Amino acid sequence: MKSVEAPAVHLVLRAHPPVPARIGVVYQPLPGRALKTALSLAVFWGIMPWVVWLPPHYPWPLLSFCAGAWLAHRAWTGKYVVAWFAGECPRCARPLRVRAGARIDLPHILTCFACHFEPRLEAYDLAEEEAIAADASGIRHVLSDCTGSWHEERHWDQDYLACDACGVRHHATPALRAAAQDENERGRLLDELAGQGRFLT
Ligand SMILES: [Zn+2]
Ligand SMILES: [Zn+2]
């Protein structure tokens, strides 16, 4: 009955270009989550005054308090149930895992067991990515005076624009493609002028 959605997601890690990822999730609607949260608290916290009569007395109220809190937290924060996931660490390119059936929220922090860094899995929106990638000169490098030129790369069927000098990578939207072409063209002209200058002096 519940359908699996595949939101557009990528993996990001500070100082590394984003890498594509694929995820299938089943969205858990808010009323259902609220009900499960309330039930977990009502049942486990509600039995606390009663279970204290069972020997050996002390552990039971504490256990039901913790179980209630844990279940409530899980029900409340688990906006999605994972059906499947595939992704690679942005730093070391080893495969990352998210267990099928795990309850997660997006963005979701993963741990890479190969390099021990913690990439973040997040949904993205091309318009927002475009805003992040744009700067005064058109398209953003790591440093504003980078003179590298742009080329297109394809990862997992997704198009990116990458700089061959600083390694920055952006989603290849039509506007960013145009900006990158402009910049490459400007760079080529400057090179030509510099070449002629050298020739003249
Ligand atoms: Zn890694
Ligand atoms: Zn660059």
XYZ file of N, CA, C and O and ligand atoms in Angstrom:
806
model
N 0.834 -1.195 0.000
C 0.000 0.000 0.000
C 0.878 1.258 0.000
O 0.680 2.167 -0.776
N 1.883 1.268 0.902
C 2.769 2.434 0.945
C 3.798 2.320 -0.169
O 4.388 1.264 -0.360
N 4.004 3.412 -0.882
C 4.890 3.315 -2.032
C 6.291 3.805 -1.683
O 6.476 4.677 -0.843
N 7.254 3.201 -2.373
C 8.654 3.582 -2.171
C 8.957 4.799 -3.028
O 8.707 4.803 -4.229
N 9.489 5.851 -2.410
C 9.892 7.046 -3.152
C 11.413 7.051 -3.263
O 12.088 6.489 -2.414
N 11.901 7.694 -4.314
C 13.356 7.820 -4.468
C 13.700 9.302 -4.589
O 13.815 9.824 -5.689
N 13.837 10.015 -3.465
C 14.162 11.440 -3.538
C 15.577 11.653 -4.098
O 16.409 10.746 -4.016
N 15.802 12.820 -4.705
C 17.142 13.142 -5.210
C 18.036 13.431 -4.007
O 17.788 14.356 -3.256
N 19.047 12.588 -3.810
C 19.940 12.772 -2.661
C 21.387 12.761 -3.127
O 21.699 12.248 -4.200
N 22.241 13.358 -2.336
C 23.676 13.203 -2.562
C 24.388 13.169 -1.225
O 23.797 13.444 -0.182
N 25.659 12.772 -1.261
C 26.452 12.668 -0.048
C 27.431 13.823 -0.023
O 28.148 14.053 -0.996
N 27.440 14.550 1.078
C 28.357 15.674 1.178
C 29.242 15.514 2.406
O 28.847 14.928 3.403
N 30.448 16.037 2.262
C 31.413 16.012 3.349
C 32.255 17.267 3.156
O 32.663 17.563 2.041
N 32.493 17.979 4.226
C 33.252 19.228 4.151
C 34.546 19.045 3.365
O 35.249 18.062 3.580
N 34.807 19.984 2.476
C 36.051 20.013 1.705
C 36.168 18.882 0.687
O 37.243 18.617 0.176
N 35.075 18.197 0.400
C 35.071 17.184 -0.650
C 33.907 17.476 -1.583
O 32.855 17.892 -1.119
N 34.103 17.218 -2.885
C 32.973 17.441 -3.791
C 31.847 16.448 -3.489
O 32.119 15.328 -3.049
N 30.588 16.859 -3.698
C 29.466 15.956 -3.410
C 29.469 14.766 -4.368
O 29.911 14.877 -5.502
N 29.016 13.621 -3.903
C 28.889 12.446 -4.763
C 27.434 11.994 -4.767
O 26.720 12.167 -3.791
N 27.014 11.413 -5.895
C 25.625 10.984 -5.968
C 25.358 9.769 -5.077
O 26.274 9.015 -4.751
N 24.120 9.607 -4.699
C 23.690 8.435 -3.938
C 22.278 8.109 -4.384
O 21.613 8.932 -5.018
N 21.850 6.909 -4.106
C 20.484 6.501 -4.454
C 19.840 5.927 -3.216
O 20.459 5.123 -2.503
N 18.597 6.328 -2.980
C 17.904 5.779 -1.816
C 16.424 5.592 -2.136
O 15.839 6.387 -2.885
N 15.858 4.528 -1.626
C 14.419 4.297 -1.723
C 13.855 4.330 -0.314
O 14.369 3.642 0.569
N 12.855 5.155 -0.083
C 12.302 5.287 1.271
C 10.778 5.236 1.224
O 10.165 5.569 0.215
N 10.204 4.800 2.318
C 8.755 4.869 2.470
C 8.476 5.961 3.489
O 8.951 5.910 4.621
N 7.765 6.984 3.045
C 7.482 8.122 3.911
C 6.499 7.731 5.001
O 5.511 7.048 4.734
N 6.782 8.119 6.234
C 5.887 7.859 7.363
C 5.116 9.132 7.685
O 5.708 10.086 8.173
N 3.817 9.164 7.393
C 3.069 10.400 7.595
C 3.040 10.822 9.066
O 3.094 9.972 9.958
N 2.932 12.117 9.274
C 3.017 12.689 10.621
C 1.968 12.133 11.588
O 2.311 11.788 12.720
N 0.667 12.009 11.214
C -0.311 11.517 12.195
C 0.063 10.139 12.738
O -0.050 9.884 13.940
N 0.535 9.249 11.856
C 0.938 7.911 12.277
C 2.098 7.963 13.248
O 2.120 7.272 14.267
N 3.074 8.849 12.962
C 4.239 8.948 13.839
C 3.842 9.519 15.188
O 4.306 9.066 16.228
N 2.957 10.521 15.161
C 2.507 11.135 16.409
C 1.775 10.109 17.269
O 1.979 10.029 18.478
N 0.945 9.288 16.612
C 0.181 8.267 17.338
C 1.123 7.248 17.979
O 0.988 6.905 19.155
N 2.128 6.785 17.179
C 3.075 5.798 17.715
C 3.869 6.387 18.872
O 4.155 5.700 19.857
N 4.258 7.670 18.738
C 5.005 8.318 19.808
C 4.164 8.355 21.082
O 4.626 7.980 22.160
N 2.903 8.792 20.941
C 2.017 8.913 22.106
C 1.772 7.541 22.730
O 1.810 7.395 23.956
N 1.560 6.525 21.888
C 1.302 5.173 22.393
C 2.502 4.640 23.163
O 2.348 4.062 24.245
N 3.707 4.820 22.593
C 4.914 4.321 23.262
C 5.033 4.924 24.650
O 5.323 4.231 25.628
N 4.791 6.243 24.732
C 4.922 6.912 26.029
C 3.813 6.461 26.974
O 4.064 6.160 28.135
N 2.580 6.402 26.452
C 1.440 6.051 27.309
C 1.608 4.650 27.874
O 1.440 4.422 29.073
N 1.987 3.692 27.004
C 2.083 2.306 27.455
C 3.250 2.127 28.425
O 3.076 1.709 29.559
N 4.478 2.503 27.979
C 5.642 2.177 28.795
C 5.757 3.053 30.032
O 6.198 2.603 31.081
N 5.375 4.330 29.919
C 5.452 5.187 31.096
C 4.253 4.910 32.005
O 4.327 5.039 33.215
N 3.130 4.510 31.379
C 1.929 4.228 32.159
C 2.071 3.011 33.066
O 1.467 2.966 34.138
N 2.896 2.022 32.618
C 3.013 0.808 33.440
C 4.048 0.977 34.556
O 4.174 0.104 35.415
N 4.779 2.098 34.562
C 5.847 2.266 35.557
C 5.369 2.098 37.008
O 6.017 1.400 37.789
N 4.237 2.713 37.397
C 3.813 2.561 38.795
C 3.431 1.131 39.152
O 3.406 0.781 40.331
N 3.123 0.311 38.150
C 2.678 -1.063 38.422
C 3.832 -2.042 38.445
O 3.863 -2.925 39.297
N 4.772 -1.896 37.491
C 5.849 -2.889 37.414
C 6.786 -2.801 38.612
O 7.521 -3.738 38.894
N 6.726 -1.706 39.356
C 7.611 -1.546 40.505
C 7.293 -2.580 41.590
O 8.125 -2.882 42.439
N 6.081 -3.170 41.526
C 5.701 -4.189 42.529
C 6.310 -5.540 42.244
O 6.284 -6.429 43.091
N 6.826 -5.722 41.002
C 7.415 -7.026 40.669
C 8.841 -7.092 41.215
O 9.617 -6.174 40.984
N 9.190 -8.154 41.914
C 10.592 -8.279 42.339
C 11.469 -8.464 41.110
O 10.999 -9.067 40.136
N 12.687 -7.988 41.038
C 13.413 -7.253 42.098
C 13.183 -5.733 42.084
O 14.120 -4.995 42.426
N 12.033 -5.268 41.725
C 11.559 -3.885 41.881
C 12.299 -2.803 41.088
O 11.694 -2.166 40.246
N 13.588 -2.614 41.378
C 14.258 -1.423 40.836
C 14.374 -1.374 39.315
O 14.122 -0.334 38.729
N 14.781 -2.470 38.659
C 15.061 -2.304 37.222
C 13.828 -2.023 36.375
O 13.943 -1.336 35.358
N 12.665 -2.476 36.771
C 11.514 -2.418 35.866
C 11.074 -0.999 35.518
O 10.895 -0.689 34.337
N 10.875 -0.113 36.492
C 10.458 1.247 36.102
C 11.497 1.923 35.204
O 11.159 2.576 34.222
N 12.788 1.686 35.524
C 13.856 2.292 34.732
C 13.824 1.750 33.308
O 13.911 2.502 32.331
N 13.650 0.428 33.200
C 13.601 -0.201 31.883
C 12.416 0.321 31.074
O 12.563 0.649 29.895
N 11.252 0.395 31.697
C 10.093 0.837 30.907
C 10.210 2.315 30.558
O 9.763 2.752 29.502
N 10.871 3.095 31.439
C 11.104 4.504 31.106
C 11.983 4.607 29.859
O 11.660 5.313 28.900
N 13.078 3.849 29.855
C 14.021 3.893 28.727
C 13.372 3.356 27.453
O 13.518 3.942 26.381
N 12.653 2.237 27.572
C 12.017 1.646 26.391
C 11.014 2.624 25.797
O 10.970 2.823 24.576
N 10.222 3.258 26.650
C 9.233 4.230 26.174
C 9.902 5.397 25.472
O 9.505 5.802 24.377
N 10.960 5.919 26.098
C 11.651 7.080 25.531
C 12.286 6.709 24.191
O 12.184 7.455 23.211
N 12.895 5.504 24.140
C 13.588 5.090 22.921
C 12.587 4.876 21.770
O 12.779 5.375 20.659
N 11.512 4.171 22.061
C 10.500 3.907 21.024
C 9.847 5.212 20.553
O 9.614 5.407 19.363
N 9.577 6.109 21.501
C 8.947 7.378 21.150
C 9.878 8.196 20.265
O 9.476 8.766 19.248
N 11.160 8.218 20.640
C 12.143 8.973 19.853
C 12.248 8.403 18.446
O 12.254 9.136 17.463
N 12.272 7.072 18.355
C 12.397 6.406 17.066
C 11.176 6.697 16.193
O 11.293 6.961 15.011
N 9.987 6.635 16.804
C 8.759 6.866 16.036
C 8.684 8.317 15.578
O 8.263 8.608 14.463
N 9.139 9.238 16.440
C 9.001 10.650 16.131
C 9.997 11.108 15.076
O 9.676 11.872 14.177
N 11.261 10.650 15.179
C 12.287 11.160 14.270
C 12.382 10.346 12.979
O 12.964 10.822 12.022
N 11.843 9.137 12.964
C 11.989 8.308 11.761
C 10.989 8.682 10.686
O 9.967 8.037 10.502
N 11.286 9.745 9.965
C 10.348 10.226 8.949
C 10.274 9.278 7.759
O 9.279 9.203 7.066
N 11.368 8.536 7.535
C 11.403 7.608 6.404
C 11.858 6.229 6.875
O 12.720 6.125 7.737
N 11.296 5.191 6.275
C 11.827 3.846 6.467
C 12.575 3.490 5.186
O 12.039 3.606 4.079
N 13.827 3.095 5.344
C 14.693 2.846 4.194
C 14.324 1.513 3.539
O 14.188 0.495 4.218
N 14.122 1.535 2.216
C 13.866 0.299 1.479
C 15.190 -0.217 0.889
O 15.484 -1.405 0.938
N 15.964 0.686 0.334
C 17.280 0.309 -0.201
C 18.137 1.559 -0.278
O 17.627 2.687 -0.284
N 19.470 1.359 -0.345
C 20.391 2.493 -0.394
C 21.666 2.079 -1.106
O 22.123 0.948 -0.957
N 22.209 2.975 -1.877
C 23.531 2.763 -2.467
C 24.255 4.092 -2.478
O 23.688 5.108 -2.876
N 25.477 4.094 -2.007
C 26.255 5.328 -1.981
C 27.698 5.025 -1.641
O 27.992 4.001 -1.037
N 28.574 5.958 -2.055
C 29.992 5.784 -1.772
C 30.484 6.970 -0.973
O 30.002 8.084 -1.144
N 31.455 6.720 -0.122
C 32.027 7.778 0.708
C 32.660 8.854 -0.184
O 33.444 8.532 -1.074
N 32.348 10.142 0.038
C 32.940 11.207 -0.770
C 34.453 11.295 -0.588
O 35.153 11.851 -1.424
N 34.977 10.752 0.498
C 36.392 10.890 0.785
C 37.191 9.707 0.253
O 38.191 9.888 -0.427
N 36.754 8.467 0.559
C 37.579 7.307 0.207
C 36.906 6.401 -0.825
O 37.480 5.390 -1.223
N 35.680 6.747 -1.257
C 34.975 6.014 -2.321
C 34.627 4.574 -1.973
O 34.290 3.794 -2.849
N 34.708 4.206 -0.688
C 34.225 2.870 -0.302
C 32.706 2.914 -0.199
O 32.134 3.958 0.087
N 32.058 1.756 -0.388
C 30.595 1.756 -0.273
C 30.134 2.044 1.157
O 30.755 1.584 2.118
N 29.054 2.821 1.253
C 28.452 3.105 2.559
C 27.181 2.281 2.668
O 26.572 1.947 1.657
N 26.792 1.951 3.893
C 25.591 1.137 4.064
C 24.568 1.821 4.950
O 24.906 2.445 5.934
N 23.305 1.660 4.536
C 22.189 1.985 5.417
C 21.308 0.743 5.392
O 20.917 0.280 4.325
N 21.042 0.185 6.553
C 20.280 -1.052 6.668
C 18.863 -0.834 6.135
O 18.230 0.175 6.435
N 18.352 -1.799 5.349
C 16.956 -1.731 4.923
C 16.083 -1.875 6.163
O 16.366 -2.691 7.037
N 15.059 -1.044 6.267
C 14.198 -1.081 7.448
C 14.584 -0.053 8.491
O 13.846 0.167 9.443
N 15.765 0.588 8.320
C 16.182 1.618 9.272
C 15.250 2.819 9.168
O 14.777 3.150 8.080
N 14.985 3.463 10.302
C 14.162 4.679 10.305
C 15.097 5.870 10.355
O 15.889 5.995 11.279
N 15.007 6.713 9.341
C 15.917 7.858 9.299
C 15.150 9.135 8.982
O 13.991 9.108 8.583
N 15.838 10.219 9.172
C 15.348 11.525 8.786
C 16.370 12.038 7.770
O 17.478 11.538 7.718
N 16.005 12.984 6.947
C 16.989 13.584 6.038
C 17.169 15.042 6.448
O 16.173 15.707 6.688
N 18.393 15.565 6.508
C 19.672 14.880 6.271
C 19.979 13.822 7.335
O 19.521 13.927 8.459
N 20.784 12.846 6.895
C 21.132 11.727 7.761
C 22.652 11.576 7.762
O 23.278 11.565 6.714
N 23.230 11.486 8.959
C 24.691 11.356 9.061
C 25.060 9.876 9.010
O 24.502 9.071 9.747
N 26.000 9.534 8.119
C 26.475 8.156 8.025
C 27.901 8.097 8.526
O 28.610 9.103 8.516
N 28.318 6.920 8.926
C 29.714 6.743 9.306
C 30.369 5.849 8.269
O 29.850 4.788 7.946
N 31.505 6.317 7.741
C 32.272 5.478 6.821
C 33.203 4.618 7.663
O 34.021 5.135 8.412
N 33.060 3.297 7.557
C 33.869 2.421 8.398
C 35.267 2.224 7.837
O 36.109 1.617 8.476
N 35.515 2.764 6.640
C 36.856 2.660 6.076
C 37.721 3.838 6.516
O 38.847 3.650 6.956
N 37.195 5.078 6.426
C 38.033 6.229 6.764
C 37.555 6.943 8.020
O 38.174 7.899 8.460
N 36.429 6.497 8.581
C 35.904 7.033 9.842
C 35.471 8.483 9.766
O 35.357 9.138 10.796
N 35.236 8.981 8.571
C 34.636 10.297 8.449
C 33.119 10.119 8.420
O 32.632 8.999 8.269
N 32.400 11.215 8.570
C 30.946 11.116 8.656
C 30.264 11.955 7.588
O 29.902 13.104 7.807
N 30.106 11.380 6.382
C 29.402 12.110 5.326
C 27.921 12.271 5.663
O 27.367 11.485 6.435
N 27.322 13.302 5.096
C 25.910 13.568 5.340
C 25.114 13.284 4.072
O 25.433 13.769 2.992
N 24.072 12.472 4.240
C 23.174 12.170 3.129
C 22.060 13.199 3.171
O 21.371 13.335 4.176
N 21.918 13.965 2.094
C 20.871 14.979 2.124
C 20.148 15.085 0.798
O 20.707 14.788 -0.253
N 18.901 15.475 0.889
C 18.119 15.717 -0.319
C 18.573 17.068 -0.876
O 18.920 17.962 -0.120
N 18.624 17.183 -2.183
C 19.020 18.463 -2.752
C 17.995 18.894 -3.777
O 17.173 18.116 -4.255
N 18.111 20.166 -4.108
C 17.192 20.770 -5.036
C 18.068 21.509 -6.041
O 18.989 22.228 -5.639
N 17.847 21.297 -7.334
C 18.772 21.854 -8.330
C 18.843 23.372 -8.259
O 19.906 23.957 -8.426
N 17.703 24.034 -7.992
C 17.707 25.498 -7.915
C 18.606 25.966 -6.773
O 19.380 26.926 -6.929
N 18.543 25.259 -5.641
C 19.396 25.632 -4.501
C 20.859 25.369 -4.817
O 21.734 26.163 -4.472
N 21.117 24.228 -5.465
C 22.496 23.905 -5.828
C 23.071 24.974 -6.747
O 24.231 25.328 -6.663
N 22.218 25.473 -7.634
C 22.644 26.501 -8.570
C 23.015 27.767 -7.814
O 24.029 28.402 -8.102
N 22.203 28.114 -6.815
C 22.478 29.309 -6.015
C 23.801 29.153 -5.262
O 24.578 30.099 -5.147
N 24.077 27.933 -4.765
C 25.317 27.694 -4.032
C 26.512 27.793 -4.979
O 27.561 28.323 -4.633
N 26.341 27.299 -6.209
C 27.463 27.230 -7.147
C 27.777 28.581 -7.780
O 28.873 28.789 -8.282
N 26.800 29.503 -7.781
C 27.017 30.774 -8.471
C 27.786 31.748 -7.593
O 27.616 31.770 -6.382
N 28.648 32.530 -8.196
C 29.278 33.641 -7.487
C 29.434 34.797 -8.458
O 28.917 34.755 -9.577
N 30.151 35.833 -8.034
C 30.216 37.058 -8.831
C 30.728 36.796 -10.245
O 30.244 37.382 -11.207
N 31.705 35.892 -10.389
C 32.281 35.690 -11.714
C 31.519 34.623 -12.506
O 31.908 34.285 -13.612
N 30.461 34.064 -11.950
C 29.656 33.095 -12.697
C 29.532 31.774 -11.975
O 28.457 31.398 -11.544
N 30.626 31.077 -11.796
C 30.564 29.748 -11.191
C 31.741 29.581 -10.226
O 32.855 30.005 -10.511
N 31.455 29.026 -9.096
C 32.362 29.079 -7.948
C 33.481 28.036 -7.999
O 33.239 26.868 -8.249
N 34.702 28.477 -7.718
C 35.838 27.584 -7.488
C 36.081 27.526 -5.988
O 35.465 28.250 -5.221
N 37.026 26.720 -5.580
C 37.380 26.682 -4.156
C 37.959 28.036 -3.751
O 37.557 28.627 -2.752
N 38.902 28.536 -4.543
C 39.435 29.885 -4.317
C 39.023 30.740 -5.504
O 39.035 30.274 -6.638
N 38.708 32.020 -5.229
C 38.131 32.828 -6.299
C 39.137 33.101 -7.425
O 38.741 33.393 -8.547
N 40.458 33.008 -7.138
C 41.420 33.302 -8.205
C 41.906 32.040 -8.924
O 42.902 32.065 -9.642
N 41.171 30.926 -8.743
C 41.533 29.688 -9.434
C 41.369 29.894 -10.945
O 40.401 30.474 -11.407
N 42.356 29.431 -11.727
C 42.277 29.641 -13.168
C 42.025 28.341 -13.922
O 42.225 28.263 -15.121
N 41.602 27.319 -13.222
C 41.327 26.033 -13.862
C 40.172 26.148 -14.838
O 39.397 27.093 -14.797
N 40.056 25.176 -15.737
C 38.927 25.222 -16.658
C 37.955 24.086 -16.343
O 38.315 23.089 -15.723
N 36.717 24.269 -16.799
C 35.632 23.355 -16.448
C 35.486 22.242 -17.471
O 35.642 22.464 -18.659
N 35.179 21.069 -16.997
C 34.821 19.981 -17.904
C 33.652 19.221 -17.290
O 33.375 19.353 -16.104
N 32.984 18.436 -18.127
C 31.830 17.683 -17.617
C 32.254 16.289 -17.190
O 33.110 15.666 -17.810
N 31.671 15.851 -16.092
C 31.920 14.502 -15.592
C 30.583 13.824 -15.381
O 29.593 14.476 -15.107
N 30.592 12.510 -15.489
C 29.366 11.772 -15.236
C 29.622 10.765 -14.134
O 30.570 9.993 -14.196
N 28.842 10.832 -13.073
C 28.930 9.849 -12.000
C 27.553 9.261 -11.804
O 26.599 10.000 -11.558
N 27.467 7.960 -11.888
C 26.207 7.284 -11.625
C 25.080 7.921 -12.413
O 24.017 8.234 -11.867
N 25.339 8.192 -13.697
C 24.288 8.718 -14.559
C 23.879 10.141 -14.222
O 22.790 10.578 -14.561
N 24.726 10.844 -13.524
C 24.410 12.206 -13.153
C 25.502 13.107 -13.695
O 26.681 12.762 -13.601
N 25.130 14.250 -14.256
C 26.114 15.137 -14.866
C 26.629 16.160 -13.864
O 25.845 16.762 -13.137
N 27.936 16.328 -13.878
C 28.569 17.326 -13.013
C 29.502 18.174 -13.841
O 30.012 17.733 -14.869
N 29.756 19.386 -13.339
C 30.802 20.234 -13.895
C 31.932 20.225 -12.886
O 31.693 20.446 -11.699
N 33.147 19.956 -13.350
C 34.261 19.895 -12.412
C 35.386 20.776 -12.914
O 35.578 20.943 -14.120
N 36.127 21.362 -11.970
C 37.278 22.191 -12.317
C 38.514 21.299 -12.284
O 38.710 20.542 -11.339
N 39.349 21.386 -13.324
C 40.514 20.491 -13.369
C 41.655 20.969 -12.473
O 42.618 20.244 -12.264
N 41.553 22.186 -11.940
C 42.621 22.666 -11.062
C 42.267 22.473 -9.587
O 43.016 21.864 -8.839
N 41.109 22.991 -9.150
C 40.807 22.932 -7.718
C 39.914 21.746 -7.358
O 39.712 21.458 -6.182
N 39.370 21.052 -8.352
C 38.620 19.831 -8.067
C 37.199 20.041 -7.600
O 36.529 19.091 -7.243
N 36.728 21.295 -7.574
C 35.354 21.537 -7.139
C 34.391 20.930 -8.154
O 34.733 20.762 -9.326
N 33.217 20.549 -7.684
C 32.260 19.861 -8.561
C 30.864 20.379 -8.278
O 30.470 20.501 -7.130
N 30.159 20.717 -9.358
C 28.777 21.190 -9.205
C 27.845 20.372 -10.087
O 28.261 19.838 -11.108
N 26.556 20.333 -9.722
C 25.560 19.698 -10.575
C 25.476 20.492 -11.880
O 25.433 21.724 -11.862
N 25.442 19.789 -13.008
C 25.446 20.478 -14.300
C 24.031 20.874 -14.698
O 23.347 20.132 -15.394
N 23.600 22.016 -14.244
C 22.302 22.545 -14.682
C 22.557 23.396 -15.924
O 23.701 23.811 -16.162
N 21.538 23.672 -16.733
C 21.763 24.462 -17.949
C 22.449 25.803 -17.671
O 23.376 26.190 -18.385
N 22.019 26.519 -16.618
C 22.601 27.833 -16.321
C 24.073 27.704 -15.947
O 24.917 28.501 -16.389
N 24.401 26.688 -15.144
C 25.796 26.528 -14.718
C 26.669 26.087 -15.887
O 27.822 26.492 -16.000
N 26.101 25.260 -16.770
C 26.831 24.850 -17.969
C 27.212 26.073 -18.790
O 28.348 26.199 -19.244
N 26.245 26.977 -18.971
C 26.498 28.194 -19.748
C 27.578 29.033 -19.077
O 28.496 29.534 -19.735
N 27.489 29.168 -17.745
C 28.484 29.955 -17.009
C 29.869 29.338 -17.152
O 30.865 30.041 -17.328
N 29.935 28.000 -17.088
C 31.221 27.313 -17.198
C 31.813 27.500 -18.593
O 33.013 27.741 -18.748
N 30.956 27.423 -19.606
C 31.436 27.612 -20.977
C 31.984 29.027 -21.164
O 33.044 29.223 -21.752
N 31.240 30.009 -20.624
C 31.688 31.403 -20.668
C 33.070 31.536 -20.065
O 33.956 32.174 -20.628
N 33.226 30.920 -18.900
C 34.480 31.075 -18.177
C 35.622 30.397 -18.932
O 36.726 30.946 -19.027
N 35.354 29.214 -19.482
C 36.386 28.526 -20.267
C 36.798 29.386 -21.460
O 37.974 29.488 -21.790
N 35.792 30.000 -22.084
C 36.039 30.849 -23.254
C 36.904 32.052 -22.858
O 37.889 32.370 -23.524
N 36.535 32.690 -21.732
C 37.323 33.827 -21.223
C 38.751 33.394 -20.960
O 39.703 34.080 -21.310
N 38.903 32.219 -20.340
C 40.237 31.706 -20.021
C 41.058 31.484 -21.271
O 42.234 31.834 -21.326
N 40.400 30.955 -22.313
C 41.093 30.678 -23.570
C 41.574 31.986 -24.204
O 42.708 32.100 -24.665
N 40.681 33.002 -24.177
C 41.045 34.301 -24.755
C 42.230 34.905 -24.011
O 43.159 35.435 -24.618
N 42.176 34.820 -22.670
C 43.272 35.372 -21.863
C 44.588 34.677 -22.198
O 45.625 35.320 -22.345
N 44.516 33.349 -22.342
C 45.715 32.592 -22.690
C 46.274 33.064 -24.022
O 47.476 33.251 -24.193
N 45.352 33.268 -24.961
C 45.771 33.700 -26.296
C 46.443 35.066 -26.226
O 47.506 35.295 -26.803
N 45.811 35.975 -25.476
C 46.370 37.323 -25.327
C 47.745 37.258 -24.683
O 48.684 37.926 -25.108
N 47.862 36.428 -23.654
C 49.140 36.296 -22.956
C 50.189 35.772 -23.924
O 51.332 36.230 -23.947
N 49.780 34.808 -24.762
C 50.695 34.229 -25.739
C 51.182 35.285 -26.728
O 52.371 35.409 -27.003
N 50.227 36.109 -27.207
C 50.593 37.165 -28.161
C 51.509 38.181 -27.499
O 52.458 38.680 -28.112
N 51.180 38.501 -26.210
C 51.994 39.454 -25.454
C 53.437 38.986 -25.388
O 54.364 39.748 -25.631
N 53.588 37.693 -25.091
C 54.929 37.133 -24.961
C 55.643 37.248 -26.308
O 56.820 37.574 -26.399
N 54.870 37.025 -27.382
C 55.424 37.068 -28.718
C 55.905 38.493 -29.069
O 56.935 38.673 -29.698
N 55.099 39.519 -28.634
C 55.400 40.892 -28.994
C 56.610 41.446 -28.248
O 57.344 42.274 -28.784
N 56.809 41.013 -26.990
C 57.877 41.659 -26.212
C 59.247 41.087 -26.536
O 59.414 40.004 -26.999
Zn 35.378 6.944 3.730
Zn 38.997 25.768 -9.860
